[in-house]
Amino acid sequence: MAENSKKKKKGSAKSSKSGQSKKASAREREKKKRGKIILFIVEIFVLLIMAAVLYAVLKVEKVGKVELNEEKLVINEEVKERAETTKMKGYRNIALFGVDSTTGALAKNTRSDTIMIASINLDTGECKLVSVYRDTYLNLSNDTYNKCNAAYMKGGPEMAINMLNMNLDMNITDFITVGFAGLADTIDALGGVMIDVDEAEINHLNSYQFTMAEDLKRPYKEVTSTGYQQLTGLQATAYCRIRYTAGDDFKRTERQREVLLAIFEKAKSASPATLTAAVNAIFDNDEIYTSLDVADILDILGDITKYEVVAQGGFPEESRRTTGTIGSKGSCVVPVSLADNVQWLHEFLFEDEEYSPSDAVIEYSNKVEADTSGYVK
């Protein structure tokens, strides 16, 4: 009996061990299964990311990212050194051009209605915006002097960038150009922007909107009331173009910066899907022309909440400019002293109170003064 009891206990122990082994084996199989599922999900996620990046690459290539010839980009000699050793160090400066085109002519043969410089402090994310008035009398970069928006017409972004670098002592090597359709589609993809429309603006807004709607062959909706309200892409683009109110072109550049800031703030709170839609809206229709590559674009979108626009202004600065009809060049904005304006610009953008304009800027400044002295108010 004792022997039988021992056998039973041994059998029971073996059965218990076998049961535990089976349970452990089941748990291991379940664990491996879950691991495979997680790995599969991760792989799918990685593939989706790779597909998205590839899609973005193809989009940018379709638009025709332009490779600027760095050897042809002019940066004044003193500026090259200062960008590495003075208060200009640590900033990225990008030229923003809005061209007067409804036909997709973004490369050249169209004047730049909007000329802006976005200066970004790479350490803090603080951005400053400066509008360069399109009628400003400057060296076009080929030693001919005229309204500065003629530079884009004659030589596209390369010549326009050189015009900014040479006259303003800048070191710009990147640009973004959009036309009316590109701006309108970007705003629509973000769901519109909030703008305060006043009584003097509403008729002009609708007039410009009507003209663009015909040219772009798209519907439009009239703005019927004044006040702070959401504008569609076409409405906001028309708002940017208004110049026949008090303040003329100076006020128009304020409106352009107002819309750009509204886009920026809307983008900061947008979901990744909305941002992707906004980018694709202009990429799909060849509505952007830029020197930025995919890595740059993804970096900007990835860090958009880091950036904050802390100041904005216009060049020439209000107390340092005048106007006049300069012979056949027509009505121009004239820097009273280009050199003094450049000094102001570097203090404004880079907080450099001791900036001295380059020899090249002083030469251009003297030429502007000589050309305009008999014409300005």
Tab-separated table of N, CA and C in Angstrom, residues 260-270 307-309:
chain	number	residue	atom	x	y	z
A	260	LEU	N	0.410	86.392	-43.463
A	260	LEU	CA	1.460	85.403	-43.218
A	260	LEU	C	1.477	84.987	-41.750
A	261	LEU	N	1.309	85.942	-40.845
A	261	LEU	CA	1.272	85.625	-39.412
A	261	LEU	C	0.048	84.783	-39.069
A	262	ALA	N	-1.083	85.083	-39.724
A	262	ALA	CA	-2.300	84.307	-39.482
A	262	ALA	C	-2.113	82.859	-39.945
A	263	ILE	N	-1.444	82.683	-41.092
A	263	ILE	CA	-1.141	81.333	-41.588
A	263	ILE	C	-0.227	80.614	-40.600
A	264	PHE	N	0.787	81.322	-40.132
A	264	PHE	CA	1.764	80.756	-39.211
A	264	PHE	C	1.084	80.279	-37.920
A	265	GLU	N	0.220	81.119	-37.356
A	265	GLU	CA	-0.458	80.751	-36.112
A	265	GLU	C	-1.415	79.583	-36.329
A	266	LYS	N	-2.085	79.561	-37.481
A	266	LYS	CA	-2.999	78.450	-37.781
A	266	LYS	C	-2.209	77.147	-37.937
A	267	ALA	N	-1.046	77.232	-38.567
A	267	ALA	CA	-0.216	76.043	-38.778
A	267	ALA	C	0.309	75.494	-37.459
A	268	LYS	N	0.612	76.381	-36.511
A	268	LYS	CA	1.156	75.942	-35.222
A	268	LYS	C	0.167	75.067	-34.455
A	269	SER	N	-1.125	75.309	-34.650
A	269	SER	CA	-2.140	74.544	-33.923
A	269	SER	C	-2.757	73.433	-34.776
A	270	ALA	N	-2.280	73.295	-36.005
A	270	ALA	CA	-2.862	72.297	-36.918
A	270	ALA	C	-2.324	70.900	-36.628
A	307	TYR	N	8.785	77.876	-33.170
A	307	TYR	CA	9.010	79.197	-33.734
A	307	TYR	C	7.977	80.213	-33.249
A	308	GLU	N	8.440	81.451	-33.109
A	308	GLU	CA	7.552	82.538	-32.713
A	308	GLU	C	8.011	83.821	-33.404
A	309	VAL	N	7.070	84.486	-34.070
A	309	VAL	CA	7.385	85.757	-34.722
A	309	VAL	C	7.352	86.848	-33.658
